Coordinates of C-alpha atoms and ligand atoms in Angstrom, one line a residue:
X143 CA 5.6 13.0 -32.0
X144 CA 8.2 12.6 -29.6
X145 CA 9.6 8.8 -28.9
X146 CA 8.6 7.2 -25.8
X147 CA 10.8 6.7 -23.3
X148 CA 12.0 3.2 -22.6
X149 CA 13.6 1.4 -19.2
X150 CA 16.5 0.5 -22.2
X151 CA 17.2 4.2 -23.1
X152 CA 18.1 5.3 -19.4
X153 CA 21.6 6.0 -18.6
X154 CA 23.1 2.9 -18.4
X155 CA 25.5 4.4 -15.1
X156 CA 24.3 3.1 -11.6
X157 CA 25.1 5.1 -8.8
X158 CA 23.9 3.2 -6.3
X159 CA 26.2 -0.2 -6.0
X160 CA 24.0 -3.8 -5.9
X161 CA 23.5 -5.4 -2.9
X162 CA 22.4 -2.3 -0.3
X163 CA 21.4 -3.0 3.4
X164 CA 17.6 -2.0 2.5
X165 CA 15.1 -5.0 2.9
X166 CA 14.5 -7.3 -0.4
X167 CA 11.9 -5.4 -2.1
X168 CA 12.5 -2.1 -0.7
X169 CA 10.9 0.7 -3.2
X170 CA 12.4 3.5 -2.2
X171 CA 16.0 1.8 -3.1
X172 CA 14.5 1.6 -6.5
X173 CA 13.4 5.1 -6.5
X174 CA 16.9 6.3 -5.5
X175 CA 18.4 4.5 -8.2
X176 CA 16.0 5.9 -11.1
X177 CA 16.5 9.3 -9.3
X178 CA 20.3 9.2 -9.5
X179 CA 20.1 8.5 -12.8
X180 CA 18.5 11.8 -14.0
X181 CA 20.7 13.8 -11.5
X182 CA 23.9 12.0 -12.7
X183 CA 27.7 12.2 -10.7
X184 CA 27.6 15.7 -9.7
X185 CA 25.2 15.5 -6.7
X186 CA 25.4 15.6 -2.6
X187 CA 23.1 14.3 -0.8
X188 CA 21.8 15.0 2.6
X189 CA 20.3 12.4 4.4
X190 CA 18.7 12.5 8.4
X191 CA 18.6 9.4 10.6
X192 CA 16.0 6.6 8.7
X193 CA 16.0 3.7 6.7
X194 CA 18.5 5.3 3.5
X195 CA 21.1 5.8 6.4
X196 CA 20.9 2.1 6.5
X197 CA 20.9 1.9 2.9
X198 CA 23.6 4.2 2.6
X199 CA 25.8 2.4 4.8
X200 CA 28.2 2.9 7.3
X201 CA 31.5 4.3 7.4
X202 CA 34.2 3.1 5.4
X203 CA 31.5 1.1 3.3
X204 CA 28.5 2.5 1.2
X205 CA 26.1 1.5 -1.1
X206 CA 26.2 5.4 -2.9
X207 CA 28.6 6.5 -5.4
X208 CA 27.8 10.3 -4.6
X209 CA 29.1 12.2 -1.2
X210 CA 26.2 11.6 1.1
X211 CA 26.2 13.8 4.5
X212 CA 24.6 12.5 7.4
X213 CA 22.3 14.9 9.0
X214 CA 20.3 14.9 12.7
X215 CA 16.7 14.6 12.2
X216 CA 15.4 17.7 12.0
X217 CA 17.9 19.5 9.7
X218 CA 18.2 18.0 6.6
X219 CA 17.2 21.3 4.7
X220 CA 19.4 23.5 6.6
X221 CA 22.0 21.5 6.1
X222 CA 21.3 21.7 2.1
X223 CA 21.1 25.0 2.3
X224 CA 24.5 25.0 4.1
X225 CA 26.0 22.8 1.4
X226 CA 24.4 24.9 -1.8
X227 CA 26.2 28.1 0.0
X228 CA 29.1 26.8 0.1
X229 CA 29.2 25.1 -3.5
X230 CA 28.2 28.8 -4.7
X231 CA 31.0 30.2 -3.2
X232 CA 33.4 27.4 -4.3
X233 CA 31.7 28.6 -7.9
X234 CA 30.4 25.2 -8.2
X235 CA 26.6 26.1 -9.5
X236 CA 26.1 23.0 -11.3
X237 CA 26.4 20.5 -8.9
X238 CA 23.2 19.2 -7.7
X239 CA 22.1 19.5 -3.8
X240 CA 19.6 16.4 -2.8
X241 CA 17.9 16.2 0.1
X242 CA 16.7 12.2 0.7
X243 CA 14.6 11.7 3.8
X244 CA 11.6 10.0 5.2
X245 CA 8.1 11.2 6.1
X246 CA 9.1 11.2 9.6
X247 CA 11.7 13.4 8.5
X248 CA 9.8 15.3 6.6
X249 CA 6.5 16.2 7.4
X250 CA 7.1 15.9 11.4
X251 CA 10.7 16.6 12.5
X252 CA 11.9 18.1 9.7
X253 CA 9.2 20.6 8.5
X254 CA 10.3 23.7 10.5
X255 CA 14.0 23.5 8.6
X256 CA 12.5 22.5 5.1
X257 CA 9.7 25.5 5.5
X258 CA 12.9 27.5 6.1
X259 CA 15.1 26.6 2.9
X260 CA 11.9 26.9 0.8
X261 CA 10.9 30.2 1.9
X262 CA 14.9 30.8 1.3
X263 CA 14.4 29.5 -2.2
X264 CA 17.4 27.4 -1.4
X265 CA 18.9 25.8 -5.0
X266 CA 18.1 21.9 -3.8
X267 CA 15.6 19.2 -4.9
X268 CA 14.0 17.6 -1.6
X269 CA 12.5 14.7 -2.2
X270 CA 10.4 12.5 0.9
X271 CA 10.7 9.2 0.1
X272 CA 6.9 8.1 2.0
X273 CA 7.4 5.0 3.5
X274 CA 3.9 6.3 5.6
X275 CA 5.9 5.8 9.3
X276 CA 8.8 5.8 11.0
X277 CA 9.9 2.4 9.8
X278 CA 13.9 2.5 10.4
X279 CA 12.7 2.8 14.1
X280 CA 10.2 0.0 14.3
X281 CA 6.8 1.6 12.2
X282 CA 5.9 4.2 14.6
X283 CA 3.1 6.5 13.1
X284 CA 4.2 9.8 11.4
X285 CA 2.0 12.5 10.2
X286 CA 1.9 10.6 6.5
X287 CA 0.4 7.2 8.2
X288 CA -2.6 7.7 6.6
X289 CA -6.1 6.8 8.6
X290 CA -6.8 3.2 9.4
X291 CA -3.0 1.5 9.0
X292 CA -1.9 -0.3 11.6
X293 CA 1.6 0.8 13.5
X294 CA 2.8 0.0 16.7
X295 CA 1.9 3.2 18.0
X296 CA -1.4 2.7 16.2
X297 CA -2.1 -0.4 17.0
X298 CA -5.9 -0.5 16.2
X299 CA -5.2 1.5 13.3
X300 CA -4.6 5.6 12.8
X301 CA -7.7 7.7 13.9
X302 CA -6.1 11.3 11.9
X303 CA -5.8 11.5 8.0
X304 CA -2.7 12.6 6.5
X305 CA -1.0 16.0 5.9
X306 CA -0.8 17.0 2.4
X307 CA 2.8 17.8 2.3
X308 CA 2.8 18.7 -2.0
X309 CA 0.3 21.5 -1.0
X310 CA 2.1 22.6 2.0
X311 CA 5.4 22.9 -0.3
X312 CA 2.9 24.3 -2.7
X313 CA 1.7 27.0 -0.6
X314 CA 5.2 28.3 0.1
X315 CA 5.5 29.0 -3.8
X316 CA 7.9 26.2 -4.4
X317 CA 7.8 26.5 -8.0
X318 CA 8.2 22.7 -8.7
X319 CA 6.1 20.0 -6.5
X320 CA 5.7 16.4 -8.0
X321 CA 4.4 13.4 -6.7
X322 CA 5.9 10.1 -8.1
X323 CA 6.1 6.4 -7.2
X324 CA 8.7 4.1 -8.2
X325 CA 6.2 1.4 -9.4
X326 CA 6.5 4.2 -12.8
X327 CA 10.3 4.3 -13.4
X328 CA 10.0 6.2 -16.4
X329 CA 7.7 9.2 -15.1
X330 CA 9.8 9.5 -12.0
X331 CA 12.8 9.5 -14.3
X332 CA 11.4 12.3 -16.1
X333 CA 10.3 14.2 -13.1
X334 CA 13.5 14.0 -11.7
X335 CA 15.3 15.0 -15.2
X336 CA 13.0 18.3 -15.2
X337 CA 13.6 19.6 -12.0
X338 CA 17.3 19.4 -12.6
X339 CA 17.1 20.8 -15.6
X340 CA 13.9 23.0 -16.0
X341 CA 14.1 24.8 -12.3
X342 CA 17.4 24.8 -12.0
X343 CA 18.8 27.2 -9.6
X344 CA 15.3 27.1 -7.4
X345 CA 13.5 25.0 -4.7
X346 CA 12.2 21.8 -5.8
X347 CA 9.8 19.4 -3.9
X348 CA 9.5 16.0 -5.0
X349 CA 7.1 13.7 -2.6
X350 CA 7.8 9.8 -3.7
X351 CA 5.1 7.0 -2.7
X352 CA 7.2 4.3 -1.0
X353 CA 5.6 1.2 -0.7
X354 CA 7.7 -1.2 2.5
X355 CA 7.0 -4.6 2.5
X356 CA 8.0 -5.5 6.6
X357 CA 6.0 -2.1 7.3
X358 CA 2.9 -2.2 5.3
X359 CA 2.4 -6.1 5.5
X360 CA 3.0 -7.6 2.6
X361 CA 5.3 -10.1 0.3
X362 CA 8.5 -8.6 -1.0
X363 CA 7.7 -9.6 -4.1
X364 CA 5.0 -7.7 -4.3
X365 CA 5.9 -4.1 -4.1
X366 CA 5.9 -3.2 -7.4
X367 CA 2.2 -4.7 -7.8
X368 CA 1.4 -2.7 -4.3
X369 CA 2.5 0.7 -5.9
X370 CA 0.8 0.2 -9.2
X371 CA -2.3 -0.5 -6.8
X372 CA -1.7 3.0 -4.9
X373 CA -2.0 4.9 -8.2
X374 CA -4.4 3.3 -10.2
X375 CA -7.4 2.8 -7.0
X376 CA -6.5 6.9 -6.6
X377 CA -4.7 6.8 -3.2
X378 CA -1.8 8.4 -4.8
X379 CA -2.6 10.2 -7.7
X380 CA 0.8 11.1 -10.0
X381 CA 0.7 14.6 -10.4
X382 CA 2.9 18.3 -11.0
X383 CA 2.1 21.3 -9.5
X384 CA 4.5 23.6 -11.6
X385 CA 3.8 27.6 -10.3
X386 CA 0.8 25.7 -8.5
X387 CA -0.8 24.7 -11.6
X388 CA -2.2 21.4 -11.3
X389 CA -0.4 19.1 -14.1
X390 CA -1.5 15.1 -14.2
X391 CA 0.7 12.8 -15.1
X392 CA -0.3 10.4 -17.9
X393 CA -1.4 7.2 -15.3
X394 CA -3.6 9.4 -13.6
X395 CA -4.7 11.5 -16.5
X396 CA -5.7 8.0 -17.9
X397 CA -7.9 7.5 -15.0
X398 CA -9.7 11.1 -14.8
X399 CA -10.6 10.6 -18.6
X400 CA -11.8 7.4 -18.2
X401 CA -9.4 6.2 -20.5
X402 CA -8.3 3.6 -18.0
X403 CA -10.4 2.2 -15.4
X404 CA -9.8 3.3 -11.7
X405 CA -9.6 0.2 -9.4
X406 CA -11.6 -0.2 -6.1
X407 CA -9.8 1.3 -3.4
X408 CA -10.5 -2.3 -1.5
X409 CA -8.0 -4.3 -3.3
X410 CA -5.4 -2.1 -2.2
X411 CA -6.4 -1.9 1.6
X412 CA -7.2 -5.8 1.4
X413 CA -3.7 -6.5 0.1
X414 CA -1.5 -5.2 2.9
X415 CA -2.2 -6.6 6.6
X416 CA -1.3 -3.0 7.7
X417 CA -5.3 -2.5 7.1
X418 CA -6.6 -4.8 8.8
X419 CA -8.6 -2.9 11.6
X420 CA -10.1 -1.1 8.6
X421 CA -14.2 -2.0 8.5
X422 CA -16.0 -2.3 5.2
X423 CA -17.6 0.7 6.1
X424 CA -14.3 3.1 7.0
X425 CA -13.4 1.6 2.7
X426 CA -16.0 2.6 1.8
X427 CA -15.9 6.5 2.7
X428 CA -12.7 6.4 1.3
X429 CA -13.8 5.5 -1.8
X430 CA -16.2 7.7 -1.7
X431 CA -13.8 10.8 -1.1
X432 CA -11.3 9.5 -3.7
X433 CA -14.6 9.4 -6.1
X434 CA -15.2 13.0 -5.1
X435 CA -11.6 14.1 -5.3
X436 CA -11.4 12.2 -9.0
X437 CA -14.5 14.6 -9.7
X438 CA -12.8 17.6 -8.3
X439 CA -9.9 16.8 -11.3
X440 CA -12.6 16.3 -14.0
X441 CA -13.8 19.8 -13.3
X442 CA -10.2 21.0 -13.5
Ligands
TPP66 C1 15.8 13.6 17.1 C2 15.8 12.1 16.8 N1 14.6 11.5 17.2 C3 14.5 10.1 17.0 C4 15.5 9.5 16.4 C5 15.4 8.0 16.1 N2 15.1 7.6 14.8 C6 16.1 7.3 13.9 S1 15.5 6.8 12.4 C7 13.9 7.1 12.9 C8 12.7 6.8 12.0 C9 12.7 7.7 10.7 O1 11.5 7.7 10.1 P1 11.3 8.3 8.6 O2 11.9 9.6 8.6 O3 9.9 8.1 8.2 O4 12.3 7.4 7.7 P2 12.2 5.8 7.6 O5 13.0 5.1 8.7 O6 10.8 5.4 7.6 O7 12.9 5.5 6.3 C10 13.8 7.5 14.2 C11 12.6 7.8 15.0 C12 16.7 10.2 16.0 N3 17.7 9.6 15.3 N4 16.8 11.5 16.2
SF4_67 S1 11.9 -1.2 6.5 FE1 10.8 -0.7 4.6 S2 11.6 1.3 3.9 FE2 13.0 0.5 5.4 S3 14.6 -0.6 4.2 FE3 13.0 -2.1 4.8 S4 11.6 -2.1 3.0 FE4 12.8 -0.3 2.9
MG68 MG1 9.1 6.6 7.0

């Protein structure tokens, strides 16, 4: 049997310098990090307008130790697939192209130019980093928010459900679509580590749960406890689709085989104040769609 992987037996290199202009108990900064470390040095980013600009920093100072381009909102992917052309010409195959952006500038502005790279099969990994709305801005509602959260555009909570961005990648034939969350270092380590190595040379979707404490309401010392929560009620179930086959990850495996015991949706909604307009009532069909979807997975 293989060993398991430990937080001690990652890379020890950090590519992301301490003390970043993201909030104190930002996830996705954490997700970054654990990302960077399974891409390793030979990475460019591509980043549109949101929070990791911030977090990036600004001109002559950065928090990243990789080349970082600055994209408008809507063009990340065409920009990455800019970048991998030119890297191919230059002969430079094995450097990895890394798209970093938000919901907002993912599933809204910048689905038309992502659509476009993946049916291009560009050579990138894009990852959206799901804060669930347009925080860098002031938490306006994006097409991720899911239904009930409070934003300031939604200020009695979201009426619409979320888009399913995995499946959307999924139904363009990306041939490797994970979800993570950075509350589980080690399988979003692992993730990461496989699509650079295992799909190399193709279009790789990665959709990462980002849990914001100033946006979603709660203590920043909290957000690790908040995306634990998100996985094991069944909000946001870990997951590959790898030639869109349906591959659970271990957490939610656990979970479907009753191995581990799936937690009431309710402690998750009742810990952030972002929920707050939700009724009783609105939990409870949640739950009860969650159960159903949990059953869909059984039957799998
Ligand atoms: C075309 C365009 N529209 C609006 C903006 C303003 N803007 C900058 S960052 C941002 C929010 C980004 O949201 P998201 O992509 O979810 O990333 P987050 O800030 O949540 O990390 C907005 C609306 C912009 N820079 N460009
Ligand atoms: S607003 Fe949220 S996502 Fe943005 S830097 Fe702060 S914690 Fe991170
Ligand atoms: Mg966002």
């Amino acid at each position: 049997m293989s060993k398991k992987l430990l937080p001690r037996d990652l890379p020890e290199e950090e590519l992301i310098y301490p003390g970043t202009r993201a909030c104190a108990g930002c996830s996705f900064a954490l997700a970054y990090r654990f990302a960077l470390k399974a891409l390793g040095r030979r990475t460019i980013a591509c980043t549109p307008a949101s929070c990791s600009t911030v977090h990036a920093g600004m001109y002559p100072v950065t928090s990243l130790q990789i080349p970082m381009l600055n994209t408008a909102f809507e063009s990340t992917a065409a920009a990455l697939s800019g970048i991998r052309a030119a890297l191919d010409i230059l002969g430079k195959k094995d450097i990895t192209v890394l798209g970093w952006a938000g919901d907002g500038g993912t599933v809204d502005i910048g689905i038309q130019a992502l659509s476009g790279a993946a049916e291009r099969e560009t050579d990138m990994i894009y990852v959206c980093y799901d804060n669930e709305a347009y925080m860098n801005t002031g938490v306006q509602r994006s097409g991720a928010t899911p239904y009930g959260a409070f934003t300031t555009t939604t200020p009695t909570g979201k009426r619409q459900k979320r888009k399913n961005m995995p499946a959307i990648m999924a139904a363009h034939g990306v041939p490797y679509v994970a979800t993570a969350n950075p509350s589980y270092p080690i399988d979003l380590y692992l993730k990461f580590k496989k699509a650079k190595e295992e799909f190399k040379g193709k279009t790789r979707y990665i959709h990462i749960i980002a849990p914001c404490p100033p946006g979603w309401g709660f203590d920043q010392s909290d957000t690790i406890r908040i995306g634990r929560l998100a996985t094991q009620c069944g909000i946001w179930p870990l997951y590959e689709l790898i030639e869109g086959k349906l591959v659970l990850s271990k957490v939610t495996r656990d979970l479907v085989e009753g191995k581990t015991k799936r937690k009431p949706v309710k402690e998750y909604f009742r810990a952030q104040t972002r929920f707050r307009t939700l009724s009783d009532e609105d939990i409870q069909k949640i739950q009860k769609e969650i159960d159903r979807q949990f059953e869909t997975y059984k039957s799998l």
